[in-house]
mmCIF file of C-alpha atoms (C1' of nucleotides) in Angstrom:
data_model
loop_
_atom_site.group_PDB
_atom_site.id
_atom_site.type_symbol
_atom_site.label_atom_id
_atom_site.label_comp_id
_atom_site.label_asym_id
_atom_site.label_seq_id
_atom_site.Cartn_x
_atom_site.Cartn_y
_atom_site.Cartn_z
ATOM 1 C CA UNK A 1 -49.577 87.241 175.320
ATOM 2 C CA UNK A 2 -45.473 86.313 175.748
ATOM 3 C CA UNK A 3 -42.696 88.676 177.251
ATOM 4 C CA UNK A 4 -41.812 91.945 176.036
ATOM 5 C CA UNK A 5 -39.782 91.712 172.991
ATOM 6 C CA UNK A 6 -37.135 94.687 172.438
ATOM 7 C CA UNK A 7 -39.589 95.877 169.953
ATOM 8 C CA UNK A 8 -42.219 96.475 172.207
ATOM 9 C CA UNK A 9 -40.554 98.553 173.603
ATOM 10 C CA UNK A 10 -39.689 101.024 170.705
ATOM 11 C CA UNK A 11 -42.034 103.736 171.940
ATOM 12 C CA UNK A 12 -40.321 104.009 175.547
ATOM 13 C CA UNK A 13 -36.786 104.179 174.178
ATOM 14 C CA UNK A 14 -37.262 104.542 170.308
ATOM 15 C CA UNK A 15 -33.943 106.961 169.900
ATOM 16 C CA UNK A 16 -31.707 103.873 170.927
ATOM 17 C CA UNK A 17 -33.183 101.147 168.231
ATOM 18 C CA UNK A 18 -33.772 103.240 165.755
ATOM 19 C CA UNK A 19 -30.094 103.616 165.648
ATOM 20 C CA UNK A 20 -29.436 100.038 166.502
ATOM 21 C CA UNK A 21 -31.365 99.103 163.214
ATOM 22 C CA UNK A 22 -29.772 102.042 161.257
ATOM 23 C CA UNK A 23 -26.336 100.189 161.810
ATOM 24 C CA UNK A 24 -27.409 97.194 160.606
ATOM 25 C CA UNK A 25 -29.328 98.974 157.435
ATOM 26 C CA UNK A 26 -25.536 100.359 157.053
ATOM 27 C CA UNK A 27 -24.011 96.675 156.708
ATOM 28 C CA UNK A 28 -26.295 95.554 154.317
ATOM 29 C CA UNK A 29 -26.851 98.529 152.518
ATOM 30 C CA UNK A 30 -26.699 98.053 148.868
ATOM 31 C CA UNK A 31 -26.189 95.488 145.850
ATOM 32 C CA UNK A 32 -22.822 94.082 147.339
ATOM 33 C CA UNK A 33 -21.967 94.034 150.865
ATOM 34 C CA UNK A 34 -23.839 90.839 151.947
ATOM 35 C CA UNK A 35 -22.383 88.925 148.646
ATOM 36 C CA UNK A 36 -19.092 90.443 150.215
ATOM 37 C CA UNK A 37 -19.816 89.477 154.284
ATOM 38 C CA UNK A 38 -21.047 85.947 152.840
ATOM 39 C CA UNK A 39 -17.948 85.247 151.139
ATOM 40 C CA UNK A 40 -15.636 86.546 153.914
ATOM 41 C CA UNK A 41 -17.896 84.356 156.655
ATOM 42 C CA UNK A 42 -15.647 80.848 155.754
ATOM 43 C CA UNK A 43 -12.691 82.943 156.351
ATOM 44 C CA UNK A 44 -9.960 85.582 155.062
ATOM 45 C CA UNK A 45 -9.795 87.061 151.679
ATOM 46 C CA UNK A 46 -7.702 88.551 149.293
ATOM 47 C CA UNK A 47 -8.500 91.595 147.039
ATOM 48 C CA UNK A 48 -8.885 89.086 144.067
ATOM 49 C CA UNK A 49 -9.833 86.202 145.596
ATOM 50 C CA UNK A 50 -13.277 88.282 146.489
ATOM 51 C CA UNK A 51 -13.008 89.760 142.819
ATOM 52 C CA UNK A 52 -13.328 86.134 141.475
ATOM 53 C CA UNK A 53 -15.716 84.854 144.069
ATOM 54 C CA UNK A 54 -18.391 87.630 143.676
ATOM 55 C CA UNK A 55 -19.386 87.646 140.226
ATOM 56 C CA UNK A 56 -20.301 90.798 138.374
ATOM 57 C CA UNK A 57 -18.532 93.146 140.646
ATOM 58 C CA UNK A 58 -16.044 95.841 139.818
ATOM 59 C CA UNK A 59 -12.586 96.009 141.305
ATOM 60 C CA UNK A 60 -14.159 99.889 141.882
ATOM 61 C CA UNK A 61 -17.121 98.564 144.064
ATOM 62 C CA UNK A 62 -14.966 96.006 145.574
ATOM 63 C CA UNK A 63 -12.714 98.502 146.935
ATOM 64 C CA UNK A 64 -15.063 101.106 147.626
ATOM 65 C CA UNK A 65 -17.571 98.259 149.782
ATOM 66 C CA UNK A 66 -14.184 97.333 151.176
ATOM 67 C CA UNK A 67 -13.881 100.531 152.494
ATOM 68 C CA UNK A 68 -17.205 101.305 153.406
ATOM 69 C CA UNK A 69 -16.775 97.948 155.582
ATOM 70 C CA UNK A 70 -14.338 98.700 156.879
ATOM 71 C CA UNK A 71 -15.037 102.294 158.321
ATOM 72 C CA UNK A 72 -18.258 100.653 159.893
ATOM 73 C CA UNK A 73 -16.176 97.765 161.626
ATOM 74 C CA UNK A 74 -17.283 94.784 160.138
ATOM 75 C CA UNK A 75 -13.890 93.721 158.089
ATOM 76 C CA UNK A 76 -10.788 94.555 158.860
ATOM 77 C CA UNK A 77 -7.752 94.817 156.313
ATOM 78 C CA UNK A 78 -4.489 93.866 156.911
ATOM 79 C CA UNK A 79 -1.127 94.433 154.828
ATOM 80 C CA UNK A 80 1.806 91.784 154.925
ATOM 81 C CA UNK A 81 4.482 93.823 153.462
ATOM 82 C CA UNK A 82 5.651 90.159 151.631
ATOM 83 C CA UNK A 83 6.800 90.621 147.690
ATOM 84 C CA UNK A 84 4.023 90.842 146.189
ATOM 85 C CA UNK A 85 2.249 92.859 149.093
ATOM 86 C CA UNK A 86 -0.623 90.339 150.297
ATOM 87 C CA UNK A 87 -3.806 92.197 151.692
ATOM 88 C CA UNK A 88 -5.721 90.049 153.954
ATOM 89 C CA UNK A 89 -9.906 90.960 154.715
ATOM 90 C CA UNK A 90 -11.219 89.493 157.849
ATOM 91 C CA UNK A 91 -14.495 90.056 159.593
ATOM 92 C CA UNK A 92 -14.483 91.241 163.124
ATOM 93 C CA UNK A 93 -15.467 89.996 166.313
ATOM 94 C CA UNK A 94 -19.161 91.932 165.424
ATOM 95 C CA UNK A 95 -18.670 90.884 161.380
ATOM 96 C CA UNK A 96 -18.335 87.177 162.842
ATOM 97 C CA UNK A 97 -21.991 88.232 164.578
ATOM 98 C CA UNK A 98 -23.830 89.138 161.760
ATOM 99 C CA UNK A 99 -24.147 85.830 160.859
ATOM 100 C CA UNK A 100 -27.174 85.454 163.437
ATOM 101 C CA UNK A 101 -28.939 88.453 161.285
ATOM 102 C CA UNK A 102 -28.775 86.651 158.085
ATOM 103 C CA UNK A 103 -29.691 83.663 159.770
ATOM 104 C CA UNK A 104 -32.983 84.931 160.958
ATOM 105 C CA UNK A 105 -33.134 86.665 157.184
ATOM 106 C CA UNK A 106 -32.412 82.981 155.999
ATOM 107 C CA UNK A 107 -35.409 82.035 157.817
ATOM 108 C CA UNK A 108 -37.488 84.017 157.761
ATOM 109 C CA UNK A 109 -37.724 84.527 153.603
ATOM 110 C CA UNK A 110 -38.592 80.634 153.665
ATOM 111 C CA UNK A 111 -40.997 80.892 155.820
ATOM 112 C CA UNK A 112 -42.582 83.621 153.876
ATOM 113 C CA UNK A 113 -42.371 82.040 150.331
ATOM 114 C CA UNK A 114 -44.029 78.558 151.903
ATOM 115 C CA UNK A 115 -47.056 81.594 153.199
ATOM 116 C CA UNK A 116 -47.594 82.498 149.732
ATOM 117 C CA UNK A 117 -47.653 79.559 148.438
ATOM 118 C CA UNK A 118 -50.616 78.780 149.777
ATOM 119 C CA UNK B 1 -18.964 73.506 168.584
ATOM 120 C CA UNK B 2 -23.012 73.795 168.301
ATOM 121 C CA UNK B 3 -25.337 72.670 166.386
ATOM 122 C CA UNK B 4 -25.374 73.638 162.203
ATOM 123 C CA UNK B 5 -26.728 76.405 161.941
ATOM 124 C CA UNK B 6 -28.852 77.203 158.411
ATOM 125 C CA UNK B 7 -26.513 79.429 157.121
ATOM 126 C CA UNK B 8 -23.641 76.909 157.403
ATOM 127 C CA UNK B 9 -25.259 74.637 155.244
ATOM 128 C CA UNK B 10 -25.619 77.481 152.276
ATOM 129 C CA UNK B 11 -22.449 75.602 150.548
ATOM 130 C CA UNK B 12 -25.184 72.781 150.035
ATOM 131 C CA UNK B 13 -28.545 74.306 149.614
ATOM 132 C CA UNK B 14 -27.030 78.337 148.572
ATOM 133 C CA UNK B 15 -30.145 78.456 145.881
ATOM 134 C CA UNK B 16 -33.059 78.389 148.235
ATOM 135 C CA UNK B 17 -31.032 80.522 151.119
ATOM 136 C CA UNK B 18 -30.076 82.944 148.463
ATOM 137 C CA UNK B 19 -33.536 82.988 147.135
ATOM 138 C CA UNK B 20 -34.446 83.474 151.204
ATOM 139 C CA UNK B 21 -32.360 86.144 151.936
ATOM 140 C CA UNK B 22 -33.110 88.260 148.876
ATOM 141 C CA UNK B 23 -36.760 87.742 149.861
ATOM 142 C CA UNK B 24 -36.079 89.610 152.936
ATOM 143 C CA UNK B 25 -34.270 92.388 151.388
ATOM 144 C CA UNK B 26 -36.885 92.923 149.315
ATOM 145 C CA UNK B 27 -38.799 93.696 152.344
ATOM 146 C CA UNK B 28 -36.540 96.102 153.990
ATOM 147 C CA UNK B 29 -35.069 97.501 150.667
ATOM 148 C CA UNK B 30 -35.072 101.196 150.537
ATOM 149 C CA UNK B 31 -35.658 104.301 152.766
ATOM 150 C CA UNK B 32 -39.281 103.943 153.716
ATOM 151 C CA UNK B 33 -40.331 100.051 154.235
ATOM 152 C CA UNK B 34 -38.662 99.594 157.308
ATOM 153 C CA UNK B 35 -41.089 103.249 158.869
ATOM 154 C CA UNK B 36 -43.782 101.916 157.051
ATOM 155 C CA UNK B 37 -43.682 98.671 158.442
ATOM 156 C CA UNK B 38 -42.252 99.829 162.131
ATOM 157 C CA UNK B 39 -45.427 102.017 162.295
ATOM 158 C CA UNK B 40 -48.111 99.347 161.165
ATOM 159 C CA UNK B 41 -46.774 96.837 164.064
ATOM 160 C CA UNK B 42 -48.767 98.866 166.515
ATOM 161 C CA UNK B 43 -52.428 97.948 164.454
ATOM 162 C CA UNK B 44 -53.783 98.920 161.526
ATOM 163 C CA UNK B 45 -53.410 102.481 159.610
ATOM 164 C CA UNK B 46 -55.272 104.587 156.955
ATOM 165 C CA UNK B 47 -53.118 106.701 154.232
ATOM 166 C CA UNK B 48 -52.895 109.981 155.932
ATOM 167 C CA UNK B 49 -52.068 108.426 159.097
ATOM 168 C CA UNK B 50 -49.242 106.573 157.678
ATOM 169 C CA UNK B 51 -48.325 109.702 156.161
ATOM 170 C CA UNK B 52 -48.674 112.443 159.194
ATOM 171 C CA UNK B 53 -46.603 109.093 161.283
ATOM 172 C CA UNK B 54 -43.891 108.720 159.002
ATOM 173 C CA UNK B 55 -42.066 112.164 159.017
ATOM 174 C CA UNK B 56 -40.609 113.798 155.786
ATOM 175 C CA UNK B 57 -42.328 110.768 153.514
ATOM 176 C CA UNK B 58 -44.498 111.979 149.870
ATOM 177 C CA UNK B 59 -47.552 111.031 149.220
ATOM 178 C CA UNK B 60 -45.710 109.411 146.172
ATOM 179 C CA UNK B 61 -43.608 107.484 147.873
ATOM 180 C CA UNK B 62 -45.897 106.181 150.404
ATOM 181 C CA UNK B 63 -48.239 105.185 148.087
ATOM 182 C CA UNK B 64 -45.496 103.323 146.136
ATOM 183 C CA UNK B 65 -43.970 101.811 148.921
ATOM 184 C CA UNK B 66 -47.801 100.297 150.155
ATOM 185 C CA UNK B 67 -48.521 99.120 146.672
ATOM 186 C CA UNK B 68 -44.836 97.327 146.738
ATOM 187 C CA UNK B 69 -45.137 95.489 150.260
ATOM 188 C CA UNK B 70 -48.679 94.564 149.084
ATOM 189 C CA UNK B 71 -47.531 92.953 146.554
ATOM 190 C CA UNK B 72 -44.520 91.449 148.554
ATOM 191 C CA UNK B 73 -47.731 89.763 150.611
ATOM 192 C CA UNK B 74 -46.407 92.004 153.598
ATOM 193 C CA UNK B 75 -49.502 94.378 154.073
ATOM 194 C CA UNK B 76 -53.270 93.797 153.192
ATOM 195 C CA UNK B 77 -54.729 96.734 151.770
ATOM 196 C CA UNK B 78 -59.068 96.856 152.771
ATOM 197 C CA UNK B 79 -61.418 100.152 151.516
ATOM 198 C CA UNK B 80 -64.508 100.452 152.965
ATOM 199 C CA UNK B 81 -67.583 101.983 151.192
ATOM 200 C CA UNK B 82 -67.971 103.924 154.286
ATOM 201 C CA UNK B 83 -67.871 107.974 153.019
ATOM 202 C CA UNK B 84 -66.182 108.968 152.604
ATOM 203 C CA UNK B 85 -64.146 105.991 151.498
ATOM 204 C CA UNK B 86 -62.129 104.024 154.123
ATOM 205 C CA UNK B 87 -58.552 102.571 153.360
ATOM 206 C CA UNK B 88 -57.311 100.638 155.837
ATOM 207 C CA UNK B 89 -53.433 98.918 155.899
ATOM 208 C CA UNK B 90 -52.338 96.344 157.950
ATOM 209 C CA UNK B 91 -49.815 93.672 158.305
ATOM 210 C CA UNK B 92 -50.548 90.282 156.297
ATOM 211 C CA UNK B 93 -49.318 87.215 159.278
ATOM 212 C CA UNK B 94 -46.083 87.336 157.707
ATOM 213 C CA UNK B 95 -45.749 90.987 157.652
ATOM 214 C CA UNK B 96 -45.958 90.690 161.422
ATOM 215 C CA UNK B 97 -43.528 88.014 162.187
ATOM 216 C CA UNK B 98 -40.885 90.617 160.128
ATOM 217 C CA UNK B 99 -40.661 91.361 164.133
ATOM 218 C CA UNK B 100 -38.569 88.540 164.370
ATOM 219 C CA UNK B 101 -35.824 90.026 162.314
ATOM 220 C CA UNK B 102 -36.615 93.568 163.296
ATOM 221 C CA UNK B 103 -35.881 92.093 166.896
ATOM 222 C CA UNK B 104 -32.297 90.413 165.207
ATOM 223 C CA UNK B 105 -31.725 93.409 164.085
ATOM 224 C CA UNK B 106 -32.142 95.920 167.079
ATOM 225 C CA UNK B 107 -29.880 92.957 169.047
ATOM 226 C CA UNK B 108 -26.617 93.061 167.090
ATOM 227 C CA UNK B 109 -26.833 96.689 166.252
ATOM 228 C CA UNK B 110 -26.864 97.613 170.448
ATOM 229 C CA UNK B 111 -24.097 94.897 170.583
ATOM 230 C CA UNK B 112 -22.143 96.424 167.556
ATOM 231 C CA UNK B 113 -22.615 99.587 169.160
ATOM 232 C CA UNK B 114 -20.935 98.694 172.514
ATOM 233 C CA UNK B 115 -18.329 96.640 170.264
ATOM 234 C CA UNK B 116 -17.164 99.493 168.650
ATOM 235 C CA UNK B 117 -17.176 101.991 172.052
ATOM 236 C CA UNK B 118 -14.491 99.821 173.513
ATOM 237 C "C1'" DG C 1 -69.486 128.648 147.529
ATOM 238 C "C1'" DT C 2 -64.871 128.584 149.884
ATOM 239 C "C1'" DA C 3 -61.868 125.894 152.366
ATOM 240 C "C1'" DA C 4 -60.279 121.433 154.011
ATOM 241 C "C1'" DC C 5 -60.364 116.584 154.378
ATOM 242 C "C1'" DT C 6 -58.920 111.747 152.344
ATOM 243 C "C1'" DA C 7 -56.521 108.716 149.260
ATOM 244 C "C1'" DC C 8 -54.331 109.406 145.404
ATOM 245 C "C1'" DT C 9 -51.449 110.028 140.722
ATOM 246 C "C1'" DA C 10 -48.878 112.886 137.332
ATOM 247 C "C1'" DT C 11 -45.285 115.148 135.633
ATOM 248 C "C1'" DA C 12 -40.285 116.773 136.010
ATOM 249 C "C1'" DC C 13 -36.277 116.585 138.395
ATOM 250 C "C1'" DT C 14 -31.984 115.554 141.883
ATOM 251 C "C1'" DT C 15 -29.439 112.535 143.834
ATOM 252 C "C1'" DT C 16 -27.327 108.498 144.688
ATOM 253 C "C1'" DT C 17 -25.758 104.200 143.507
ATOM 254 C "C1'" DA C 18 -23.748 100.983 140.093
ATOM 255 C "C1'" DT C 19 -21.414 100.315 135.682
ATOM 256 C "C1'" DA C 20 -17.735 100.309 131.461
ATOM 257 C "C1'" DT C 21 -13.163 100.867 130.386
ATOM 258 C "C1'" DA C 22 -9.053 102.292 131.105
ATOM 259 C "C1'" DC C 23 -5.000 102.655 133.493
ATOM 260 C "C1'" DC C 24 -1.353 102.772 137.608
ATOM 261 C "C1'" DG C 25 3.388 101.201 139.728
ATOM 262 C "C1'" DG C 26 5.660 96.673 141.055
ATOM 263 C "C1'" DT C 27 7.120 91.928 140.727
ATOM 264 C "C1'" DA C 28 7.662 87.940 138.396
ATOM 265 C "C1'" DT C 29 7.715 85.048 134.441
ATOM 266 C "C1'" DC C 30 9.010 83.471 129.721
ATOM 267 C "C1'" DG D 1 11.265 92.756 125.997
ATOM 268 C "C1'" DA D 2 6.423 91.359 126.096
ATOM 269 C "C1'" DT D 3 2.925 89.122 129.098
ATOM 270 C "C1'" DA D 4 0.674 88.596 133.569
ATOM 271 C "C1'" DC D 5 -0.639 88.695 138.514
ATOM 272 C "C1'" DC D 6 -1.661 91.852 142.387
ATOM 273 C "C1'" DG D 7 -4.447 96.016 144.608
ATOM 274 C "C1'" DG D 8 -6.019 99.139 143.475
ATOM 275 C "C1'" DT D 9 -7.251 104.340 141.355
ATOM 276 C "C1'" DA D 10 -9.607 107.456 137.624
ATOM 277 C "C1'" DT D 11 -13.041 109.341 134.254
ATOM 278 C "C1'" DA D 12 -17.237 108.874 132.467
ATOM 279 C "C1'" DT D 13 -21.928 107.488 132.034
ATOM 280 C "C1'" DA D 14 -26.428 105.352 132.987
ATOM 281 C "C1'" DA D 15 -29.763 103.010 135.950
ATOM 282 C "C1'" DA D 16 -32.163 103.388 139.711
ATOM 283 C "C1'" DA D 17 -34.125 105.895 144.166
ATOM 284 C "C1'" DG D 18 -36.043 109.558 146.130
ATOM 285 C "C1'" DT D 19 -38.049 114.104 145.974
ATOM 286 C "C1'" DA D 20 -40.750 118.574 144.505
ATOM 287 C "C1'" DT D 21 -44.666 120.492 143.246
ATOM 288 C "C1'" DA D 22 -49.079 120.348 141.304
ATOM 289 C "C1'" DG D 23 -53.371 118.303 140.253
ATOM 290 C "C1'" DT D 24 -57.773 114.651 140.815
ATOM 291 C "C1'" DA D 25 -62.617 113.652 142.455
ATOM 292 C "C1'" DG D 26 -65.698 113.274 146.043
ATOM 293 C "C1'" DT D 27 -67.542 115.346 150.765
ATOM 294 C "C1'" DT D 28 -68.176 117.420 154.215
ATOM 295 C "C1'" DA D 29 -68.394 121.886 157.533
ATOM 296 C "C1'" DC D 30 -69.319 127.052 158.117
#
DNA sequence: GTAACTACTATACTTTTATATACCGGTATC
DNA sequence: GATACCGGTATATAAAAGTATAGTAGTTAC
């Protein structure tokens, strides 16, 4: 019934795939990471810009989640010694690629809604 | 640079897509939902089978998460009045389709690992 | 009759995650 | 000299998620 997908092989090579899924889960884990990534998909942003765009987030959470995302190689933090200092957050190449994951999530979500409406 | 993806249109139609992503997030939210779905991808299972397969899960959590997944239209619960009663859990059509999401998660995770190793 | 299996539920507790509120040093504006 | 913007941090608290442990009602095997 068609080609073998990566997940079909999970029993052959489950360690790798479980790690891969865990990595992906780490990126989207928690209440604020997706909103942050979503906001950065359309270009670099400064701390206060993100704080204003993501309604309801506190600076504490924003700071924490940005650090998490930076450690996981999803965003980069660049400090410019302008006056006053400017701090710029942007997605890494990997972070940009995460859009693919979001795209299937949207696709599945829409299909699922339709299938429930029946 | 190629066709317009669904996420590119998020500003035009953000409400729909945010809902869709939230639906998807509900499916994978928490520590145990992915292991449960993963275990059911290879066919129907009974409660105790799942409990044995998913190492570390307590019956309380398994019961709760199965109810969540059932309510969200991801799994079905069927009771057979055999003796003793047999309860069978299996993925819905939508639940099976969720494999597509897992596939891109694996794909992205593997790529991300590679990109970090450099 | 006692031990074990099935499919759970109940209660209490710990850990994790998120919020609320206030504050810091620096600059620049009025 | 008071106020406001930037990029955060500190402390305390509340809410959510997960764990530990025990128990239920019924059935079957020894």
